CSV table of N, CA and C in Angstrom, one decimal:
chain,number,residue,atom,x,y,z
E,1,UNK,N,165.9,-34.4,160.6
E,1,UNK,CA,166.1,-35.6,161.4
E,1,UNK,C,167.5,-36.1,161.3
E,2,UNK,N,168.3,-36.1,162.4
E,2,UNK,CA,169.5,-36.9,162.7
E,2,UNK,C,170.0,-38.3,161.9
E,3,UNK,N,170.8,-39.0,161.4
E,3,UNK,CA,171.2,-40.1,160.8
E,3,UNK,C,170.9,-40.8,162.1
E,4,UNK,N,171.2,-40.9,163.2
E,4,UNK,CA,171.3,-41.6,164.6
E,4,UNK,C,169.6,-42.0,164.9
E,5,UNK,N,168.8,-40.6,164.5
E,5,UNK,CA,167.2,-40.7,164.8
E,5,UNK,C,166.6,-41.8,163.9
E,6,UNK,N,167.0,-41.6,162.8
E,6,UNK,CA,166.7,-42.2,161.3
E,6,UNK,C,166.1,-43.6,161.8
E,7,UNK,N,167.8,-44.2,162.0
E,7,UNK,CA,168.4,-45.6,162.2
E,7,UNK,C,167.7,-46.0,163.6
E,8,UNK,N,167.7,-45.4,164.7
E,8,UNK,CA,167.0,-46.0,165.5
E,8,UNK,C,165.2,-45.8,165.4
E,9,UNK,N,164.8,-45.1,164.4
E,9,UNK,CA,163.4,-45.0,164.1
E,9,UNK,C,163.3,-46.3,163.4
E,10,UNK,N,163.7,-46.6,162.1
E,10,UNK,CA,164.0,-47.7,161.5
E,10,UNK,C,164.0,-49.2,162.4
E,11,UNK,N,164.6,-49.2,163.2
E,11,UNK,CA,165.4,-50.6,164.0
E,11,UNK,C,163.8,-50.5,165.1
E,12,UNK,N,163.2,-49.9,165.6
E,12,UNK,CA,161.9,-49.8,166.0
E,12,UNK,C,160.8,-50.0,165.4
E,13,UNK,N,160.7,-49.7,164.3
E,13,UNK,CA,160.2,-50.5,162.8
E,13,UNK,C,160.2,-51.3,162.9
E,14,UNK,N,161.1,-52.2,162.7
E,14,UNK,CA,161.6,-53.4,162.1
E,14,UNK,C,161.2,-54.2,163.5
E,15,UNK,N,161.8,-53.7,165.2
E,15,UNK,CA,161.5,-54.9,166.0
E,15,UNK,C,159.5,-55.0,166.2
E,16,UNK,N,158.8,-53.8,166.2
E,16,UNK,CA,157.1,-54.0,166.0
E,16,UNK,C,157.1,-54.8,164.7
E,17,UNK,N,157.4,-55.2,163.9
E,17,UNK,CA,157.1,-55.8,162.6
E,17,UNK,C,157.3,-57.4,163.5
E,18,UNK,N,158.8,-57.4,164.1
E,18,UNK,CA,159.0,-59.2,164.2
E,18,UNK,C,158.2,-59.1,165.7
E,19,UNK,N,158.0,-58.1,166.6
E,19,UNK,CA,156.9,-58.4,167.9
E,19,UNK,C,155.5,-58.8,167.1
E,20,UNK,N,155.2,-58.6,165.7
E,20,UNK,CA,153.7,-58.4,165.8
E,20,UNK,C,153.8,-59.9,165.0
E,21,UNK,N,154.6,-60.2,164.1
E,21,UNK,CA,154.4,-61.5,163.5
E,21,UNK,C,155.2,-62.4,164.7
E,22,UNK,N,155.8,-62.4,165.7
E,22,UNK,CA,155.5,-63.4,167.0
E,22,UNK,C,154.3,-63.9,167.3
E,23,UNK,N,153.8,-62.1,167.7
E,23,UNK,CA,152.6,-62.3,167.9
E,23,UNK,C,151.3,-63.8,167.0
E,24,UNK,N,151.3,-63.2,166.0
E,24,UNK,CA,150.7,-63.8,164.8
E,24,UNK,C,150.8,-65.1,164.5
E,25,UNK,N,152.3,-65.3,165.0
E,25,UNK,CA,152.6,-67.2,164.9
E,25,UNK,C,152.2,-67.9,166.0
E,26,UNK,N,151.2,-67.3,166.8
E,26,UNK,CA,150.8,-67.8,168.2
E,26,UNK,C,149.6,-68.3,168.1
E,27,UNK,N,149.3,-67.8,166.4
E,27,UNK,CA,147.8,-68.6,166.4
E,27,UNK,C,147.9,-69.3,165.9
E,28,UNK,N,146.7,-70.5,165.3
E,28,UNK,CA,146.3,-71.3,164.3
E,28,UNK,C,144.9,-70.6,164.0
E,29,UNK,N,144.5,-70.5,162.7
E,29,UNK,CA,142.8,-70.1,162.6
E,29,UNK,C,142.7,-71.3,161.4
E,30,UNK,N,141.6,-72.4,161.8
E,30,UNK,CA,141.4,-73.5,160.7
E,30,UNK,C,140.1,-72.7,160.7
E,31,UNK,N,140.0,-72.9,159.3
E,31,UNK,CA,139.4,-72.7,158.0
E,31,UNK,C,138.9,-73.6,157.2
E,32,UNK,N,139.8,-74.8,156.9
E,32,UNK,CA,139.2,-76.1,156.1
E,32,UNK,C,140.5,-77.4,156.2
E,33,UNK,N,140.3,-78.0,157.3
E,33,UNK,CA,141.0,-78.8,157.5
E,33,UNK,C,140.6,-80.5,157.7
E,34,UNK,N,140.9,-81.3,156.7
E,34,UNK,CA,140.2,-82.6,156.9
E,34,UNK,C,140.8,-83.4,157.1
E,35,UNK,N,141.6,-83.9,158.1
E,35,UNK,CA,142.4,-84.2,158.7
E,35,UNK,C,143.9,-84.6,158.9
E,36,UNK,N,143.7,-86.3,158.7
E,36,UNK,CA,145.4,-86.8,158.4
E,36,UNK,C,145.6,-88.2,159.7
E,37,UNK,N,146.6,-88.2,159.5
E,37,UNK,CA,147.0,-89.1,160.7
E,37,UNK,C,147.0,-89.0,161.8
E,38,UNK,N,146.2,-89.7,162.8
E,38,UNK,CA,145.8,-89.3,164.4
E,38,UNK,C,147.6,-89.3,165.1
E,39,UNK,N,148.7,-90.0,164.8
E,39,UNK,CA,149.9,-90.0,165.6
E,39,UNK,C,150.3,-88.5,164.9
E,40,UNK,N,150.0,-87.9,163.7
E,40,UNK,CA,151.1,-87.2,164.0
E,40,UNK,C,150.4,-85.6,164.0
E,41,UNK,N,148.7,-86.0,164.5
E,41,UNK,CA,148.0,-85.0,165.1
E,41,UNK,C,147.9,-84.8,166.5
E,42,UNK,N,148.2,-85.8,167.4
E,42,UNK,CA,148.5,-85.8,168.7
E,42,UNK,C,150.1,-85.1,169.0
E,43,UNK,N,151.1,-85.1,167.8
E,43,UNK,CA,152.1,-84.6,168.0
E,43,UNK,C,152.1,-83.3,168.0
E,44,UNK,N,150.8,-82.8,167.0
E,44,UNK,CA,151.1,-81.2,166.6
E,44,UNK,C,150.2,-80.7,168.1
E,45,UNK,N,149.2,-81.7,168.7
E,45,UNK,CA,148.4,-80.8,169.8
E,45,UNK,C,149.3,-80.8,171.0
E,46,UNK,N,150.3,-81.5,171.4
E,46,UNK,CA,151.4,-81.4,171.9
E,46,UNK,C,152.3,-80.5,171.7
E,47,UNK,N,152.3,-80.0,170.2
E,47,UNK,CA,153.4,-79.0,170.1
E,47,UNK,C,152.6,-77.7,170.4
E,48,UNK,N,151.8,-77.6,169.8
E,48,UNK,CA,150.6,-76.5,169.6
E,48,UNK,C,150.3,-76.2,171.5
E,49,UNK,N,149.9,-77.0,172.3
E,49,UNK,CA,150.2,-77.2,173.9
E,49,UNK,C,151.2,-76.6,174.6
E,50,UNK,N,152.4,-76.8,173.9
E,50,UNK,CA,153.8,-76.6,174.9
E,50,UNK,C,154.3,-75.0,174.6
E,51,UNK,N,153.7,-74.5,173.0
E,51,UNK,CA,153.5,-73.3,172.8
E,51,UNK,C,152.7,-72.2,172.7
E,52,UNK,N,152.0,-72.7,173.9
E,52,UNK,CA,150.5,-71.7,174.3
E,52,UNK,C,150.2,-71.1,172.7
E,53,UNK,N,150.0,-72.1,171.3
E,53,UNK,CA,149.4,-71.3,170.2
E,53,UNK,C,148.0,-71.4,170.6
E,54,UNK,N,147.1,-70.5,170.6
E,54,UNK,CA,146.0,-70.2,169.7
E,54,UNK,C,145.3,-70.5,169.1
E,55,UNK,N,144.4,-71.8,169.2
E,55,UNK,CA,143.8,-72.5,168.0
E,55,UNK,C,142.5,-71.7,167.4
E,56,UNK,N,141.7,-71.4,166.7
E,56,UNK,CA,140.9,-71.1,166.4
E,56,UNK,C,140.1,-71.8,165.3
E,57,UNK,N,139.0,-72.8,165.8
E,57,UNK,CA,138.3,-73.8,165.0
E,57,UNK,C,137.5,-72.8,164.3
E,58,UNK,N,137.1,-72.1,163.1
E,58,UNK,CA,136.5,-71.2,162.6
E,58,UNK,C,135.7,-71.8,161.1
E,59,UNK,N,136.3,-72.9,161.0
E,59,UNK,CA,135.6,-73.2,159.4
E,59,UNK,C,135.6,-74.8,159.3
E,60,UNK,N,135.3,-75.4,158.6
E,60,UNK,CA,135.5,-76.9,158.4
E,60,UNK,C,136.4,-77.7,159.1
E,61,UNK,N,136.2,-78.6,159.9
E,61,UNK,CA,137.1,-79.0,160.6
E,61,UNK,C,137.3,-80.6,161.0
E,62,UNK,N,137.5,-81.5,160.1
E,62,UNK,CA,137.1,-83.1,160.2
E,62,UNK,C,138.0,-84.2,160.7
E,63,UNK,N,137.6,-85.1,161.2
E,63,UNK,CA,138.5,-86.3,161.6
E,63,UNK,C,139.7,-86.0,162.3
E,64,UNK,N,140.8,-86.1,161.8
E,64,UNK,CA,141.8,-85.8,162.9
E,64,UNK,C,142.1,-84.5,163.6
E,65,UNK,N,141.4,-84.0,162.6
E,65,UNK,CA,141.1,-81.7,163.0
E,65,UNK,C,140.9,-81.8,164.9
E,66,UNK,N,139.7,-82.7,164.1
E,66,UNK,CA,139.0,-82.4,166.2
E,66,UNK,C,139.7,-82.4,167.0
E,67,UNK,N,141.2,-83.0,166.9
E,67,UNK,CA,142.1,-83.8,168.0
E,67,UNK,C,142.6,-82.1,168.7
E,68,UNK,N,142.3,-81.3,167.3
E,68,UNK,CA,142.6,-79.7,167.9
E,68,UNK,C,141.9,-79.5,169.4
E,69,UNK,N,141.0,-79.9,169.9
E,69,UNK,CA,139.9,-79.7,170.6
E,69,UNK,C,140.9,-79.8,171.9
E,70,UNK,N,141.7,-80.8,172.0
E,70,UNK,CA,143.3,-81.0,173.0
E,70,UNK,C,143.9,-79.8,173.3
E,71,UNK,N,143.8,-78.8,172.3
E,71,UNK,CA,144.6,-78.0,173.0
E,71,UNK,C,144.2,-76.5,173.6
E,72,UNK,N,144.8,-76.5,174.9
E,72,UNK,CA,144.3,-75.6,176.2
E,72,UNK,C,143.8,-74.5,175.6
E,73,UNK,N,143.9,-74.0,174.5
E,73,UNK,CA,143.6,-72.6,174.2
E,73,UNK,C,142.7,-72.5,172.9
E,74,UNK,N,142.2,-74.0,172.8
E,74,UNK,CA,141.0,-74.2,171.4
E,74,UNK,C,139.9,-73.6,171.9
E,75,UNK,N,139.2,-72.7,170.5
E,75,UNK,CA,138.1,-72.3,170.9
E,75,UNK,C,137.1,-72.6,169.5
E,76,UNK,N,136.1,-72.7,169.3
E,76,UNK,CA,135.5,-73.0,168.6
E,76,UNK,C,133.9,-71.8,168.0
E,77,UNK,N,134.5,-71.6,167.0
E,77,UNK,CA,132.8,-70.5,166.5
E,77,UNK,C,132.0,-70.9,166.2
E,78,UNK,N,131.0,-70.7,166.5
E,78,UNK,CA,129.6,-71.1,166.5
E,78,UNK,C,129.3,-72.0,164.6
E,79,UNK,N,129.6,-70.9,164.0
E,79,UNK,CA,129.6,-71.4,162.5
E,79,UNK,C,130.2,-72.4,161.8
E,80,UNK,N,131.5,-72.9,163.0
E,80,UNK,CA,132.2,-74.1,162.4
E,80,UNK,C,131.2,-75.2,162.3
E,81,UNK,N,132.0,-76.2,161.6
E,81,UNK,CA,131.8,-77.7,161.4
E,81,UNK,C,132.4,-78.5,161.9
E,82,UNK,N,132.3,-79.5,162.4
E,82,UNK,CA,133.3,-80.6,162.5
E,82,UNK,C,132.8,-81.5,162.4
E,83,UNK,N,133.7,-82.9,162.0
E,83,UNK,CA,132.9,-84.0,161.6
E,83,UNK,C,133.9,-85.1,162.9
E,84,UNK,N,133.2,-85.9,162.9
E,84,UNK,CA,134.2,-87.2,164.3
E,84,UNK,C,133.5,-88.8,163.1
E,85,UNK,N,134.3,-89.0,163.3
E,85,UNK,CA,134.7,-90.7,163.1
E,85,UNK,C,135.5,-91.6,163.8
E,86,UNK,N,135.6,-92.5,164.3
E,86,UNK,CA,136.0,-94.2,164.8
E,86,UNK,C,137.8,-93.6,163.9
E,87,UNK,N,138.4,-94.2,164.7
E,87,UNK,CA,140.0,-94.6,164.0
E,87,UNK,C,139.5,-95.7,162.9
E,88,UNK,N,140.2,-96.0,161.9
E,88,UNK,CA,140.6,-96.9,160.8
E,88,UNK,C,141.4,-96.9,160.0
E,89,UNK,N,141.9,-97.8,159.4
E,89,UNK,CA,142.9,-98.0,158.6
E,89,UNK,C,143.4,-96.5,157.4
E,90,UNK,N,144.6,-96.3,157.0
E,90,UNK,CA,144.5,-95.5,155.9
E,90,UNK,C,143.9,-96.0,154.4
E,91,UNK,N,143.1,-97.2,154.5
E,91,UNK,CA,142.5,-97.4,153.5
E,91,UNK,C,141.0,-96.8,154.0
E,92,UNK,N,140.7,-95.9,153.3
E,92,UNK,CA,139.1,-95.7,154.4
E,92,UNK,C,138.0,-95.8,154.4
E,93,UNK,N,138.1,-96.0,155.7
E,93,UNK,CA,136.6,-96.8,156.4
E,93,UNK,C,137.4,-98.4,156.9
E,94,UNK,N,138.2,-98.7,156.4
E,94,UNK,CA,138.6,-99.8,156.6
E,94,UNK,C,139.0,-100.1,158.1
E,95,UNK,N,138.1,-101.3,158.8
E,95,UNK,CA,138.6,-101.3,160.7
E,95,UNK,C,139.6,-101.7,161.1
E,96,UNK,N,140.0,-101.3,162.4
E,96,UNK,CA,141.4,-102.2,162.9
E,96,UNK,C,141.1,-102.9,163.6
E,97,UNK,N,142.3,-103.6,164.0
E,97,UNK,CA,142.1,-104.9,165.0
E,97,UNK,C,141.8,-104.3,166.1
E,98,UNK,N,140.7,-105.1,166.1
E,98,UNK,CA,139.7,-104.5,167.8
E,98,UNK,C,141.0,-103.7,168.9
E,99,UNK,N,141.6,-104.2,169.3
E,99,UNK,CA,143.0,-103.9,170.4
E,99,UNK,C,142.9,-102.7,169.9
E,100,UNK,N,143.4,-102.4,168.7
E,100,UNK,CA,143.9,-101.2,168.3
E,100,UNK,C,143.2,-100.3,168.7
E,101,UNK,N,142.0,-100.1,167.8
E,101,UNK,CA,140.7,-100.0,167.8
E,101,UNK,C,140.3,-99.2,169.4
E,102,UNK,N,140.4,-99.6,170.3
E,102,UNK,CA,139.9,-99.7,171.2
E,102,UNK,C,141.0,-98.5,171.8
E,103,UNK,N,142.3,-99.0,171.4
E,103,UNK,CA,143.4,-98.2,172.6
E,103,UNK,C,143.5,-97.1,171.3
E,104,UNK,N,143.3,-96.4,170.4
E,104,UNK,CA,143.2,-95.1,169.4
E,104,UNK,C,142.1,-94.1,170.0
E,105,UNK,N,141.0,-94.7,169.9
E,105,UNK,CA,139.5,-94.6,170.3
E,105,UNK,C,140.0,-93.8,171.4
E,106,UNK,N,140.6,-94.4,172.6
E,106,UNK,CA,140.4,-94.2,173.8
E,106,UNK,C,141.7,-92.4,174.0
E,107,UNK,N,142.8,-92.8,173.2
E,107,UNK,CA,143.7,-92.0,172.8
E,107,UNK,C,142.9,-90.8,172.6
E,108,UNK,N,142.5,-90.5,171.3
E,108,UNK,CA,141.6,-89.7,170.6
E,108,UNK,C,140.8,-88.9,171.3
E,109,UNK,N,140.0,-89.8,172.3
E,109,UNK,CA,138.7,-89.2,173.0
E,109,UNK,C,139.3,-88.3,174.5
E,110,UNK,N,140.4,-88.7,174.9
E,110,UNK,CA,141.2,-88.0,175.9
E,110,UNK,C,141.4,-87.0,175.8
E,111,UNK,N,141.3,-86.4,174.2
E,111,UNK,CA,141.8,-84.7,174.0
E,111,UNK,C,140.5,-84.0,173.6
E,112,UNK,N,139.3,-84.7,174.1
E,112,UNK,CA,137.9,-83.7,173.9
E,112,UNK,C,137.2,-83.4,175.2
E,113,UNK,N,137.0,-82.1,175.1
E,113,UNK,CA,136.0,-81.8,176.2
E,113,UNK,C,135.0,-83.2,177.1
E,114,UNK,N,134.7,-83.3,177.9
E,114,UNK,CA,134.3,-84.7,178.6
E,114,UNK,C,132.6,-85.1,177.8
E,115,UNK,N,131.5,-83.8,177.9
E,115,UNK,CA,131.2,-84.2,177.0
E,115,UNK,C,131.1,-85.0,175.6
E,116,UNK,N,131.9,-84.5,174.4
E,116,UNK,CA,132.3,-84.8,173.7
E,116,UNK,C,133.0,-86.0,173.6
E,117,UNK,N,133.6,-86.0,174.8
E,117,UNK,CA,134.6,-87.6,174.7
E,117,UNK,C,133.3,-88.6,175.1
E,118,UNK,N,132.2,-88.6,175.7
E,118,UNK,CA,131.6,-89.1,175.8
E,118,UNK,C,130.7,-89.9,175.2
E,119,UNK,N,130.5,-88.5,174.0
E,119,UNK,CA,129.7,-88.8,173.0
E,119,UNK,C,130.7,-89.6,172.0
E,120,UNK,N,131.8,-88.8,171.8
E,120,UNK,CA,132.6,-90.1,170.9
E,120,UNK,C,132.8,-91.4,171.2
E,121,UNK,N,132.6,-91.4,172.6
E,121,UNK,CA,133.1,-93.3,173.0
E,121,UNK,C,131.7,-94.2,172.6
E,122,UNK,N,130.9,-93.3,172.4
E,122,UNK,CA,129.5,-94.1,172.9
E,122,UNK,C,128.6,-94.2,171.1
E,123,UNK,N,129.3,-93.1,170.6
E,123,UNK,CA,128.1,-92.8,168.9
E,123,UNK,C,129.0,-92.8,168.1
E,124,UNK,N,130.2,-91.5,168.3
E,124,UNK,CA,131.1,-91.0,166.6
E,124,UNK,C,131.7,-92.0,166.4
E,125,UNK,N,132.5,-93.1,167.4
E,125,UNK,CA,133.5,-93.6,167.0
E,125,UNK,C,132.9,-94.7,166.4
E,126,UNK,N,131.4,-95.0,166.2
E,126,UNK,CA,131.3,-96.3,165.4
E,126,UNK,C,131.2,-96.2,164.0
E,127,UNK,N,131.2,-94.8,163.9
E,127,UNK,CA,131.2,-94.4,162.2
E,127,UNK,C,132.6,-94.6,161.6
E,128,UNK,N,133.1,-95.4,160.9
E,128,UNK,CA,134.3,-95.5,160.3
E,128,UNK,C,134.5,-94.7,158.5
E,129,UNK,N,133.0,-95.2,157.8
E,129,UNK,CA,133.5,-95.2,156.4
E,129,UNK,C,132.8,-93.7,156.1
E,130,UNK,N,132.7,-92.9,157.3
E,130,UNK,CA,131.9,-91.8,157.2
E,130,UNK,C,132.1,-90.6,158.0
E,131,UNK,N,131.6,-89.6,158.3
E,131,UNK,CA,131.9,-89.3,160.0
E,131,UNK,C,130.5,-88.4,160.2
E,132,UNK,N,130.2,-88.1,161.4
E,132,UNK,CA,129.3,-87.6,162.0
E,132,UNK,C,129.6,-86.1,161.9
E,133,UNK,N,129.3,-85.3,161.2
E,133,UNK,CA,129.1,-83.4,161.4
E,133,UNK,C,127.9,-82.8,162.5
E,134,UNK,N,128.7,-82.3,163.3
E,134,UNK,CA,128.1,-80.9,164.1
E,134,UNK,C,128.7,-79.8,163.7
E,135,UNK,N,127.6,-78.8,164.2
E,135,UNK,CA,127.8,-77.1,164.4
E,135,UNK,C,128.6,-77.0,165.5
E,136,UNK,N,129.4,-75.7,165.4
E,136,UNK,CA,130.5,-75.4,166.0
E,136,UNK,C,129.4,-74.8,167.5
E,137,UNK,N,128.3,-74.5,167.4
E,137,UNK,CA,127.6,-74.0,168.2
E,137,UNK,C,126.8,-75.7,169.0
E,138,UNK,N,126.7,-76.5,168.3
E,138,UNK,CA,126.5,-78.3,168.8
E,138,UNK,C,128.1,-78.2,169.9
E,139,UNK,N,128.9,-78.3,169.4
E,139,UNK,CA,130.3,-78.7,170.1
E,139,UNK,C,130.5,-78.0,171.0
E,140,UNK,N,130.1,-76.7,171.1
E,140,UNK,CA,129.9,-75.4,172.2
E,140,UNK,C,129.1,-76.0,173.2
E,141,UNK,N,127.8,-76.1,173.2
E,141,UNK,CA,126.8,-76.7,173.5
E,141,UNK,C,127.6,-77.9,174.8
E,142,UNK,N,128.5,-79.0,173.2
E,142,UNK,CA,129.1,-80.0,174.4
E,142,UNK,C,130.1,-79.7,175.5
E,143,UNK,N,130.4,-78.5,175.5
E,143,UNK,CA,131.5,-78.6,176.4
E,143,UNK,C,133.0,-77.6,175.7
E,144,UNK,N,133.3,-77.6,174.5
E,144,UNK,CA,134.1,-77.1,173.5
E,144,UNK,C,134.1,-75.5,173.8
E,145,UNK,N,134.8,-74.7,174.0
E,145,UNK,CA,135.4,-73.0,174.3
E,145,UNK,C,134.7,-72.7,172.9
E,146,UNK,N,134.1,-72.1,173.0
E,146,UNK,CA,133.8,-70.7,172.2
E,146,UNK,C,134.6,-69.6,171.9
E,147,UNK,N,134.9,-69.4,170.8
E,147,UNK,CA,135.8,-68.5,170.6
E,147,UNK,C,134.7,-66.8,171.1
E,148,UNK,N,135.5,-65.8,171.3
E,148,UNK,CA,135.3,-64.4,171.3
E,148,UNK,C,134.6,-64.0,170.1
């Protein structure tokens, strides 16, 4: 084999290696995620949105997880979990001032399938110091993409 063949066998190597971990960084696969702050999980389904990632709801998935449900390419396995709860304070369970309350809630429920948003406006979101778990096959059911 030629030095010239070598080097450009090599450098074809190397660009399938960074095409395939492109590839790779296009997904999310949750596994066990229990949430965090609704502002700066509306930020990531925004980002996660603007770069056609991949979400894949596959394992435990609670409170601010669901907000995953926002983005165009979420799909959900039958096997998952997810839990929904009411906005409240970082002290938890602790409520906010009704206003708030009301305009988070309404935030929140805008990035779930319509069933789902429905059921949150009307049942999950009164649970604060707790949250409500379905099957990933329940959330299918409501409306929620099924993964492959």
């Amino acid at each position: 084999m030629s030095f010239a063949l070598a080097i450009a066998g090599r450098s074809l190597a190397a660009l399938a290696l960074v095409l395939a971990f492109s590839a790779s960084a296009k997904a999310m696969i949750v596994t066990r995620d229990m949430g965090g702050s609704v502002r700066e999980r509306i930020a990531q389904v925004n980002d996660l949105s603007a770069n056609g990632t991949e979400v894949r709801i596959v394992g435990t998935c609670v409170s601010a997880c669901t907000l995953l449900l926002g983005v165009p390419t979420a799909c959900v396995a039958p096997q998952a979990r997810l839990g929904f709860h009411g906005p409240s304070t970082r002290k938890r369970g602790l409520p906010l001032p009704r206003d708030e309350y009301e305009r988070v809630s309404a935030e929140m429920a805008s990035l779930y399938p319509p069933q789902i948003r429905r059921w949150f406006m009307t049942t999950a979101r009164k649970t604060t110091g707790d949250y409500i778990l379905i099957s990933g096959r329940d959330a299918i059911a409501m409306g929620a993409r099924a993964c492959d």
